[in-house]
Amino acid sequence: MSMDISSTRTTNTIVHFSAPFALPGLAGEMHPAGDYKIAQDEEPIEGLSWLAYRRVATYIHLPSIAQENRLRRIVRIEPTALADLLAATNATEELSR
């Protein structure tokens, strides 16, 4: 799938995990409870008579926001895996744009 960067939008959310968690695909890494930035890239769906977007990628920023002095990285995560983590850790979300 080809993505035109100029028409892609990113929605940022802050998620508070109330319990430590592990991400699928990052074996052996536990991440502490805390606030994490989630970014979702979306592109417009063409051919509709109204403006609508489809999600093309979801990322979590590691480590948590409170750990400013550590090296940061962005990890792609499947939306279903993120939803499972949010439910399992009783997490809360806040839209930050």
PDB file of N, CA and C in Angstrom:
ATOM      1  N   MET A   1       0.843  -1.157   0.000  1.00  0.00           N
ATOM      2  CA  MET A   1       0.000   0.000   0.000  1.00  0.00           C
ATOM      3  C   MET A   1       0.897   1.231   0.000  1.00  0.00           C
ATOM      4  N   SER A   2       0.639   2.135  -0.886  1.00  0.00           N
ATOM      5  CA  SER A   2       1.387   3.377  -0.987  1.00  0.00           C
ATOM      6  C   SER A   2       0.683   4.449  -0.169  1.00  0.00           C
ATOM      7  N   MET A   3       1.462   5.217   0.588  1.00  0.00           N
ATOM      8  CA  MET A   3       0.867   6.224   1.451  1.00  0.00           C
ATOM      9  C   MET A   3       1.402   7.595   1.058  1.00  0.00           C
ATOM     10  N   ASP A   4       0.491   8.534   0.748  1.00  0.00           N
ATOM     11  CA  ASP A   4       0.859   9.913   0.426  1.00  0.00           C
ATOM     12  C   ASP A   4       0.987  10.669   1.735  1.00  0.00           C
ATOM     13  N   ILE A   5       2.224  11.024   2.110  1.00  0.00           N
ATOM     14  CA  ILE A   5       2.498  11.658   3.394  1.00  0.00           C
ATOM     15  C   ILE A   5       1.705  12.952   3.571  1.00  0.00           C
ATOM     16  N   SER A   6       1.499  13.718   2.500  1.00  0.00           N
ATOM     17  CA  SER A   6       0.823  15.005   2.625  1.00  0.00           C
ATOM     18  C   SER A   6      -0.640  14.863   3.039  1.00  0.00           C
ATOM     19  N   SER A   7      -1.272  13.736   2.769  1.00  0.00           N
ATOM     20  CA  SER A   7      -2.673  13.571   3.133  1.00  0.00           C
ATOM     21  C   SER A   7      -2.853  12.717   4.388  1.00  0.00           C
ATOM     22  N   THR A   8      -1.773  12.309   5.001  1.00  0.00           N
ATOM     23  CA  THR A   8      -1.852  11.497   6.204  1.00  0.00           C
ATOM     24  C   THR A   8      -1.985  12.395   7.420  1.00  0.00           C
ATOM     25  N   ARG A   9      -2.845  12.011   8.341  1.00  0.00           N
ATOM     26  CA  ARG A   9      -2.950  12.757   9.598  1.00  0.00           C
ATOM     27  C   ARG A   9      -2.549  11.837  10.742  1.00  0.00           C
ATOM     28  N   THR A  10      -2.046  12.439  11.797  1.00  0.00           N
ATOM     29  CA  THR A  10      -1.646  11.684  12.982  1.00  0.00           C
ATOM     30  C   THR A  10      -2.455  12.174  14.170  1.00  0.00           C
ATOM     31  N   THR A  11      -3.047  11.249  14.888  1.00  0.00           N
ATOM     32  CA  THR A  11      -3.784  11.551  16.103  1.00  0.00           C
ATOM     33  C   THR A  11      -2.975  11.027  17.279  1.00  0.00           C
ATOM     34  N   ASN A  12      -2.685  11.892  18.241  1.00  0.00           N
ATOM     35  CA  ASN A  12      -1.915  11.505  19.422  1.00  0.00           C
ATOM     36  C   ASN A  12      -2.835  11.355  20.618  1.00  0.00           C
ATOM     37  N   THR A  13      -2.583  10.314  21.390  1.00  0.00           N
ATOM     38  CA  THR A  13      -3.346  10.026  22.588  1.00  0.00           C
ATOM     39  C   THR A  13      -2.367   9.716  23.706  1.00  0.00           C
ATOM     40  N   ILE A  14      -2.695  10.139  24.915  1.00  0.00           N
ATOM     41  CA  ILE A  14      -1.924   9.740  26.087  1.00  0.00           C
ATOM     42  C   ILE A  14      -2.718   8.640  26.778  1.00  0.00           C
ATOM     43  N   VAL A  15      -2.051   7.522  27.027  1.00  0.00           N
ATOM     44  CA  VAL A  15      -2.694   6.380  27.671  1.00  0.00           C
ATOM     45  C   VAL A  15      -2.023   6.164  29.019  1.00  0.00           C
ATOM     46  N   HIS A  16      -2.825   5.986  30.053  1.00  0.00           N
ATOM     47  CA  HIS A  16      -2.280   5.679  31.373  1.00  0.00           C
ATOM     48  C   HIS A  16      -2.493   4.200  31.666  1.00  0.00           C
ATOM     49  N   PHE A  17      -1.383   3.465  31.735  1.00  0.00           N
ATOM     50  CA  PHE A  17      -1.427   2.059  32.122  1.00  0.00           C
ATOM     51  C   PHE A  17      -1.305   2.018  33.637  1.00  0.00           C
ATOM     52  N   SER A  18      -2.249   1.378  34.308  1.00  0.00           N
ATOM     53  CA  SER A  18      -2.218   1.323  35.766  1.00  0.00           C
ATOM     54  C   SER A  18      -1.478   0.091  36.289  1.00  0.00           C
ATOM     55  N   ALA A  19      -0.921  -0.696  35.386  1.00  0.00           N
ATOM     56  CA  ALA A  19      -0.147  -1.881  35.768  1.00  0.00           C
ATOM     57  C   ALA A  19       0.983  -2.062  34.755  1.00  0.00           C
ATOM     58  N   PRO A  20       2.078  -2.711  35.157  1.00  0.00           N
ATOM     59  CA  PRO A  20       3.150  -3.009  34.195  1.00  0.00           C
ATOM     60  C   PRO A  20       2.617  -3.878  33.062  1.00  0.00           C
ATOM     61  N   PHE A  21       3.265  -3.781  31.899  1.00  0.00           N
ATOM     62  CA  PHE A  21       2.801  -4.542  30.739  1.00  0.00           C
ATOM     63  C   PHE A  21       3.973  -4.914  29.858  1.00  0.00           C
ATOM     64  N   ALA A  22       3.746  -5.911  29.018  1.00  0.00           N
ATOM     65  CA  ALA A  22       4.717  -6.344  28.009  1.00  0.00           C
ATOM     66  C   ALA A  22       4.059  -6.167  26.651  1.00  0.00           C
ATOM     67  N   LEU A  23       4.857  -5.802  25.660  1.00  0.00           N
ATOM     68  CA  LEU A  23       4.346  -5.640  24.299  1.00  0.00           C
ATOM     69  C   LEU A  23       4.613  -6.902  23.487  1.00  0.00           C
ATOM     70  N   PRO A  24       3.665  -7.298  22.654  1.00  0.00           N
ATOM     71  CA  PRO A  24       3.911  -8.438  21.774  1.00  0.00           C
ATOM     72  C   PRO A  24       5.101  -8.126  20.864  1.00  0.00           C
ATOM     73  N   GLY A  25       5.954  -9.079  20.675  1.00  0.00           N
ATOM     74  CA  GLY A  25       7.096  -8.893  19.789  1.00  0.00           C
ATOM     75  C   GLY A  25       8.338  -8.329  20.480  1.00  0.00           C
ATOM     76  N   LEU A  26       8.212  -7.904  21.716  1.00  0.00           N
ATOM     77  CA  LEU A  26       9.369  -7.399  22.473  1.00  0.00           C
ATOM     78  C   LEU A  26       9.571  -8.299  23.691  1.00  0.00           C
ATOM     79  N   ALA A  27       9.970  -9.520  23.415  1.00  0.00           N
ATOM     80  CA  ALA A  27      10.114 -10.534  24.458  1.00  0.00           C
ATOM     81  C   ALA A  27      11.093 -10.085  25.539  1.00  0.00           C
ATOM     82  N   GLY A  28      10.718 -10.344  26.774  1.00  0.00           N
ATOM     83  CA  GLY A  28      11.601 -10.059  27.902  1.00  0.00           C
ATOM     84  C   GLY A  28      11.597  -8.615  28.373  1.00  0.00           C
ATOM     85  N   GLU A  29      10.815  -7.749  27.749  1.00  0.00           N
ATOM     86  CA  GLU A  29      10.753  -6.346  28.162  1.00  0.00           C
ATOM     87  C   GLU A  29       9.452  -6.086  28.904  1.00  0.00           C
ATOM     88  N   MET A  30       9.564  -5.629  30.130  1.00  0.00           N
ATOM     89  CA  MET A  30       8.394  -5.189  30.893  1.00  0.00           C
ATOM     90  C   MET A  30       8.450  -3.677  30.980  1.00  0.00           C
ATOM     91  N   HIS A  31       7.314  -3.048  30.789  1.00  0.00           N
ATOM     92  CA  HIS A  31       7.226  -1.591  30.836  1.00  0.00           C
ATOM     93  C   HIS A  31       6.405  -1.218  32.062  1.00  0.00           C
ATOM     94  N   PRO A  32       6.888  -0.259  32.855  1.00  0.00           N
ATOM     95  CA  PRO A  32       6.193   0.069  34.100  1.00  0.00           C
ATOM     96  C   PRO A  32       4.873   0.797  33.856  1.00  0.00           C
ATOM     97  N   ALA A  33       4.014   0.768  34.862  1.00  0.00           N
ATOM     98  CA  ALA A  33       2.778   1.544  34.810  1.00  0.00           C
ATOM     99  C   ALA A  33       3.147   3.002  34.599  1.00  0.00           C
ATOM    100  N   GLY A  34       2.277   3.746  33.933  1.00  0.00           N
ATOM    101  CA  GLY A  34       2.535   5.160  33.699  1.00  0.00           C
ATOM    102  C   GLY A  34       1.846   5.644  32.441  1.00  0.00           C
ATOM    103  N   ASP A  35       2.176   6.884  32.050  1.00  0.00           N
ATOM    104  CA  ASP A  35       1.585   7.510  30.869  1.00  0.00           C
ATOM    105  C   ASP A  35       2.464   7.279  29.643  1.00  0.00           C
ATOM    106  N   TYR A  36       1.844   6.853  28.555  1.00  0.00           N
ATOM    107  CA  TYR A  36       2.542   6.573  27.307  1.00  0.00           C
ATOM    108  C   TYR A  36       1.828   7.284  26.159  1.00  0.00           C
ATOM    109  N   LYS A  37       2.609   7.799  25.218  1.00  0.00           N
ATOM    110  CA  LYS A  37       2.031   8.444  24.036  1.00  0.00           C
ATOM    111  C   LYS A  37       1.747   7.376  22.980  1.00  0.00           C
ATOM    112  N   ILE A  38       0.534   7.441  22.413  1.00  0.00           N
ATOM    113  CA  ILE A  38       0.123   6.571  21.318  1.00  0.00           C
ATOM    114  C   ILE A  38      -0.132   7.464  20.107  1.00  0.00           C
ATOM    115  N   ALA A  39       0.422   7.114  18.965  1.00  0.00           N
ATOM    116  CA  ALA A  39       0.196   7.865  17.725  1.00  0.00           C
ATOM    117  C   ALA A  39      -0.473   6.943  16.717  1.00  0.00           C
ATOM    118  N   GLN A  40      -1.529   7.460  16.072  1.00  0.00           N
ATOM    119  CA  GLN A  40      -2.218   6.696  15.040  1.00  0.00           C
ATOM    120  C   GLN A  40      -2.187   7.495  13.747  1.00  0.00           C
ATOM    121  N   ASP A  41      -1.610   6.904  12.709  1.00  0.00           N
ATOM    122  CA  ASP A  41      -1.583   7.528  11.389  1.00  0.00           C
ATOM    123  C   ASP A  41      -2.813   7.063  10.617  1.00  0.00           C
ATOM    124  N   GLU A  42      -3.471   8.021   9.969  1.00  0.00           N
ATOM    125  CA  GLU A  42      -4.665   7.728   9.188  1.00  0.00           C
ATOM    126  C   GLU A  42      -4.561   8.416   7.837  1.00  0.00           C
ATOM    127  N   GLU A  43      -5.185   7.810   6.842  1.00  0.00           N
ATOM    128  CA  GLU A  43      -5.226   8.417   5.525  1.00  0.00           C
ATOM    129  C   GLU A  43      -6.676   8.523   5.081  1.00  0.00           C
ATOM    130  N   PRO A  44      -6.990   9.536   4.239  1.00  0.00           N
ATOM    131  CA  PRO A  44      -8.377   9.687   3.794  1.00  0.00           C
ATOM    132  C   PRO A  44      -8.798   8.522   2.901  1.00  0.00           C
ATOM    133  N   ILE A  45     -10.059   8.163   3.015  1.00  0.00           N
ATOM    134  CA  ILE A  45     -10.643   7.150   2.138  1.00  0.00           C
ATOM    135  C   ILE A  45     -11.194   7.902   0.930  1.00  0.00           C
ATOM    136  N   GLU A  46     -10.648   7.609  -0.219  1.00  0.00           N
ATOM    137  CA  GLU A  46     -11.054   8.325  -1.427  1.00  0.00           C
ATOM    138  C   GLU A  46     -12.291   7.698  -2.047  1.00  0.00           C
ATOM    139  N   GLY A  47     -13.031   8.526  -2.791  1.00  0.00           N
ATOM    140  CA  GLY A  47     -14.191   8.044  -3.513  1.00  0.00           C
ATOM    141  C   GLY A  47     -15.495   8.162  -2.739  1.00  0.00           C
ATOM    142  N   LEU A  48     -15.440   8.697  -1.533  1.00  0.00           N
ATOM    143  CA  LEU A  48     -16.663   8.895  -0.751  1.00  0.00           C
ATOM    144  C   LEU A  48     -17.138  10.332  -0.913  1.00  0.00           C
ATOM    145  N   SER A  49     -18.408  10.564  -0.661  1.00  0.00           N
ATOM    146  CA  SER A  49     -18.943  11.926  -0.771  1.00  0.00           C
ATOM    147  C   SER A  49     -18.767  12.700   0.534  1.00  0.00           C
ATOM    148  N   TRP A  50     -18.163  12.080   1.547  1.00  0.00           N
ATOM    149  CA  TRP A  50     -17.856  12.753   2.805  1.00  0.00           C
ATOM    150  C   TRP A  50     -16.428  12.394   3.201  1.00  0.00           C
ATOM    151  N   LEU A  51     -15.856  13.161   4.090  1.00  0.00           N
ATOM    152  CA  LEU A  51     -14.481  12.927   4.520  1.00  0.00           C
ATOM    153  C   LEU A  51     -14.449  11.835   5.577  1.00  0.00           C
ATOM    154  N   ALA A  52     -13.700  10.798   5.312  1.00  0.00           N
ATOM    155  CA  ALA A  52     -13.532   9.698   6.258  1.00  0.00           C
ATOM    156  C   ALA A  52     -12.085   9.224   6.176  1.00  0.00           C
ATOM    157  N   TYR A  53     -11.577   8.686   7.286  1.00  0.00           N
ATOM    158  CA  TYR A  53     -10.196   8.226   7.357  1.00  0.00           C
ATOM    159  C   TYR A  53     -10.144   6.766   7.757  1.00  0.00           C
ATOM    160  N   ARG A  54      -9.058   6.100   7.346  1.00  0.00           N
ATOM    161  CA  ARG A  54      -8.784   4.728   7.775  1.00  0.00           C
ATOM    162  C   ARG A  54      -7.409   4.725   8.449  1.00  0.00           C
ATOM    163  N   ARG A  55      -7.312   3.953   9.520  1.00  0.00           N
ATOM    164  CA  ARG A  55      -6.046   3.838  10.253  1.00  0.00           C
ATOM    165  C   ARG A  55      -5.072   3.008   9.420  1.00  0.00           C
ATOM    166  N   VAL A  56      -3.853   3.489   9.298  1.00  0.00           N
ATOM    167  CA  VAL A  56      -2.847   2.748   8.539  1.00  0.00           C
ATOM    168  C   VAL A  56      -1.690   2.286   9.426  1.00  0.00           C
ATOM    169  N   ALA A  57      -1.538   2.888  10.613  1.00  0.00           N
ATOM    170  CA  ALA A  57      -0.467   2.464  11.513  1.00  0.00           C
ATOM    171  C   ALA A  57      -0.729   3.006  12.917  1.00  0.00           C
ATOM    172  N   THR A  58      -0.328   2.223  13.922  1.00  0.00           N
ATOM    173  CA  THR A  58      -0.435   2.634  15.325  1.00  0.00           C
ATOM    174  C   THR A  58       0.924   2.416  15.973  1.00  0.00           C
ATOM    175  N   TYR A  59       1.366   3.415  16.763  1.00  0.00           N
ATOM    176  CA  TYR A  59       2.678   3.365  17.405  1.00  0.00           C
ATOM    177  C   TYR A  59       2.561   3.710  18.879  1.00  0.00           C
ATOM    178  N   ILE A  60       3.420   3.110  19.696  1.00  0.00           N
ATOM    179  CA  ILE A  60       3.547   3.480  21.095  1.00  0.00           C
ATOM    180  C   ILE A  60       4.957   4.023  21.305  1.00  0.00           C
ATOM    181  N   HIS A  61       5.053   5.131  22.019  1.00  0.00           N
ATOM    182  CA  HIS A  61       6.345   5.741  22.322  1.00  0.00           C
ATOM    183  C   HIS A  61       6.853   5.164  23.637  1.00  0.00           C
ATOM    184  N   LEU A  62       8.078   4.676  23.623  1.00  0.00           N
ATOM    185  CA  LEU A  62       8.704   4.081  24.804  1.00  0.00           C
ATOM    186  C   LEU A  62       9.961   4.864  25.164  1.00  0.00           C
ATOM    187  N   PRO A  63      10.313   5.004  26.421  1.00  0.00           N
ATOM    188  CA  PRO A  63       9.573   4.556  27.591  1.00  0.00           C
ATOM    189  C   PRO A  63       8.440   5.526  27.918  1.00  0.00           C
ATOM    190  N   SER A  64       7.898   5.433  29.132  1.00  0.00           N
ATOM    191  CA  SER A  64       6.779   6.290  29.522  1.00  0.00           C
ATOM    192  C   SER A  64       7.197   7.755  29.495  1.00  0.00           C
ATOM    193  N   ILE A  65       6.220   8.639  29.468  1.00  0.00           N
ATOM    194  CA  ILE A  65       6.466  10.075  29.407  1.00  0.00           C
ATOM    195  C   ILE A  65       7.300  10.549  30.594  1.00  0.00           C
ATOM    196  N   ALA A  66       7.083   9.973  31.771  1.00  0.00           N
ATOM    197  CA  ALA A  66       7.797  10.394  32.982  1.00  0.00           C
ATOM    198  C   ALA A  66       9.290  10.072  32.926  1.00  0.00           C
ATOM    199  N   GLN A  67       9.694   9.130  32.118  1.00  0.00           N
ATOM    200  CA  GLN A  67      11.097   8.724  32.049  1.00  0.00           C
ATOM    201  C   GLN A  67      11.819   9.518  30.965  1.00  0.00           C
ATOM    202  N   GLU A  68      11.939  10.821  31.158  1.00  0.00           N
ATOM    203  CA  GLU A  68      12.496  11.719  30.147  1.00  0.00           C
ATOM    204  C   GLU A  68      13.981  11.506  29.870  1.00  0.00           C
ATOM    205  N   ASN A  69      14.728  11.032  30.830  1.00  0.00           N
ATOM    206  CA  ASN A  69      16.178  10.947  30.671  1.00  0.00           C
ATOM    207  C   ASN A  69      16.642   9.695  29.932  1.00  0.00           C
ATOM    208  N   ARG A  70      15.726   8.876  29.470  1.00  0.00           N
ATOM    209  CA  ARG A  70      16.095   7.644  28.776  1.00  0.00           C
ATOM    210  C   ARG A  70      15.975   7.811  27.271  1.00  0.00           C
ATOM    211  N   LEU A  71      16.693   6.988  26.546  1.00  0.00           N
ATOM    212  CA  LEU A  71      16.610   6.957  25.090  1.00  0.00           C
ATOM    213  C   LEU A  71      15.192   6.568  24.685  1.00  0.00           C
ATOM    214  N   ARG A  72      14.613   7.327  23.759  1.00  0.00           N
ATOM    215  CA  ARG A  72      13.235   7.086  23.344  1.00  0.00           C
ATOM    216  C   ARG A  72      13.204   6.288  22.044  1.00  0.00           C
ATOM    217  N   ARG A  73      12.139   5.519  21.873  1.00  0.00           N
ATOM    218  CA  ARG A  73      11.925   4.793  20.628  1.00  0.00           C
ATOM    219  C   ARG A  73      10.434   4.691  20.372  1.00  0.00           C
ATOM    220  N   ILE A  74      10.108   4.484  19.124  1.00  0.00           N
ATOM    221  CA  ILE A  74       8.721   4.354  18.708  1.00  0.00           C
ATOM    222  C   ILE A  74       8.550   2.950  18.148  1.00  0.00           C
ATOM    223  N   VAL A  75       7.563   2.233  18.678  1.00  0.00           N
ATOM    224  CA  VAL A  75       7.342   0.840  18.300  1.00  0.00           C
ATOM    225  C   VAL A  75       5.956   0.709  17.692  1.00  0.00           C
ATOM    226  N   ARG A  76       5.900   0.086  16.526  1.00  0.00           N
ATOM    227  CA  ARG A  76       4.602  -0.161  15.884  1.00  0.00           C
ATOM    228  C   ARG A  76       3.884  -1.269  16.640  1.00  0.00           C
ATOM    229  N   ILE A  77       2.564  -1.098  16.812  1.00  0.00           N
ATOM    230  CA  ILE A  77       1.763  -2.085  17.534  1.00  0.00           C
ATOM    231  C   ILE A  77       0.452  -2.277  16.780  1.00  0.00           C
ATOM    232  N   GLU A  78      -0.016  -3.493  16.734  1.00  0.00           N
ATOM    233  CA  GLU A  78      -1.303  -3.779  16.105  1.00  0.00           C
ATOM    234  C   GLU A  78      -2.416  -3.202  16.983  1.00  0.00           C
ATOM    235  N   PRO A  79      -3.415  -2.558  16.377  1.00  0.00           N
ATOM    236  CA  PRO A  79      -4.508  -1.966  17.165  1.00  0.00           C
ATOM    237  C   PRO A  79      -5.210  -2.966  18.085  1.00  0.00           C
ATOM    238  N   THR A  80      -5.369  -4.204  17.637  1.00  0.00           N
ATOM    239  CA  THR A  80      -6.030  -5.207  18.487  1.00  0.00           C
ATOM    240  C   THR A  80      -5.164  -5.547  19.699  1.00  0.00           C
ATOM    241  N   ALA A  81      -3.849  -5.609  19.516  1.00  0.00           N
ATOM    242  CA  ALA A  81      -2.941  -5.869  20.638  1.00  0.00           C
ATOM    243  C   ALA A  81      -2.985  -4.708  21.628  1.00  0.00           C
ATOM    244  N   LEU A  82      -3.045  -3.477  21.122  1.00  0.00           N
ATOM    245  CA  LEU A  82      -3.148  -2.307  22.000  1.00  0.00           C
ATOM    246  C   LEU A  82      -4.462  -2.348  22.777  1.00  0.00           C
ATOM    247  N   ALA A  83      -5.558  -2.655  22.113  1.00  0.00           N
ATOM    248  CA  ALA A  83      -6.861  -2.739  22.789  1.00  0.00           C
ATOM    249  C   ALA A  83      -6.833  -3.798  23.890  1.00  0.00           C
ATOM    250  N   ASP A  84      -6.193  -4.940  23.622  1.00  0.00           N
ATOM    251  CA  ASP A  84      -6.079  -5.995  24.630  1.00  0.00           C
ATOM    252  C   ASP A  84      -5.277  -5.516  25.835  1.00  0.00           C
ATOM    253  N   LEU A  85      -4.167  -4.797  25.584  1.00  0.00           N
ATOM    254  CA  LEU A  85      -3.347  -4.268  26.679  1.00  0.00           C
ATOM    255  C   LEU A  85      -4.120  -3.248  27.505  1.00  0.00           C
ATOM    256  N   LEU A  86      -4.852  -2.382  26.831  1.00  0.00           N
ATOM    257  CA  LEU A  86      -5.637  -1.364  27.530  1.00  0.00           C
ATOM    258  C   LEU A  86      -6.661  -2.023  28.454  1.00  0.00           C
ATOM    259  N   ALA A  87      -7.321  -3.050  27.963  1.00  0.00           N
ATOM    260  CA  ALA A  87      -8.319  -3.751  28.776  1.00  0.00           C
ATOM    261  C   ALA A  87      -7.664  -4.515  29.927  1.00  0.00           C
ATOM    262  N   ALA A  88      -6.549  -5.176  29.660  1.00  0.00           N
ATOM    263  CA  ALA A  88      -5.886  -6.004  30.672  1.00  0.00           C
ATOM    264  C   ALA A  88      -5.284  -5.182  31.800  1.00  0.00           C
ATOM    265  N   THR A  89      -4.889  -3.947  31.517  1.00  0.00           N
ATOM    266  CA  THR A  89      -4.254  -3.120  32.546  1.00  0.00           C
ATOM    267  C   THR A  89      -5.180  -2.041  33.081  1.00  0.00           C
ATOM    268  N   ASN A  90      -6.465  -2.102  32.705  1.00  0.00           N
ATOM    269  CA  ASN A  90      -7.446  -1.123  33.169  1.00  0.00           C
ATOM    270  C   ASN A  90      -6.982   0.299  32.842  1.00  0.00           C
ATOM    271  N   ALA A  91      -6.479   0.495  31.637  1.00  0.00           N
ATOM    272  CA  ALA A  91      -5.899   1.770  31.220  1.00  0.00           C
ATOM    273  C   ALA A  91      -6.965   2.798  30.892  1.00  0.00           C
ATOM    274  N   THR A  92      -6.555   4.071  30.922  1.00  0.00           N
ATOM    275  CA  THR A  92      -7.425   5.169  30.537  1.00  0.00           C
ATOM    276  C   THR A  92      -6.746   5.958  29.424  1.00  0.00           C
ATOM    277  N   GLU A  93      -7.549   6.581  28.548  1.00  0.00           N
ATOM    278  CA  GLU A  93      -7.020   7.336  27.412  1.00  0.00           C
ATOM    279  C   GLU A  93      -7.424   8.796  27.490  1.00  0.00           C
ATOM    280  N   GLU A  94      -6.548   9.642  26.927  1.00  0.00           N
ATOM    281  CA  GLU A  94      -6.841  11.073  26.812  1.00  0.00           C
ATOM    282  C   GLU A  94      -6.310  11.558  25.484  1.00  0.00           C
ATOM    283  N   LEU A  95      -7.179  12.148  24.658  1.00  0.00           N
ATOM    284  CA  LEU A  95      -6.780  12.682  23.357  1.00  0.00           C
ATOM    285  C   LEU A  95      -5.897  13.898  23.573  1.00  0.00           C
ATOM    286  N   SER A  96      -4.738  13.927  22.910  1.00  0.00           N
ATOM    287  CA  SER A  96      -3.831  15.073  23.101  1.00  0.00           C
ATOM    288  C   SER A  96      -3.556  15.861  21.844  1.00  0.00           C
ATOM    289  N   ARG A  97      -3.804  15.303  20.684  1.00  0.00           N
ATOM    290  CA  ARG A  97      -3.558  15.907  19.368  1.00  0.00           C
ATOM    291  C   ARG A  97      -2.162  16.354  19.275  1.00  0.00           C
TER     292      ARG A  97
END
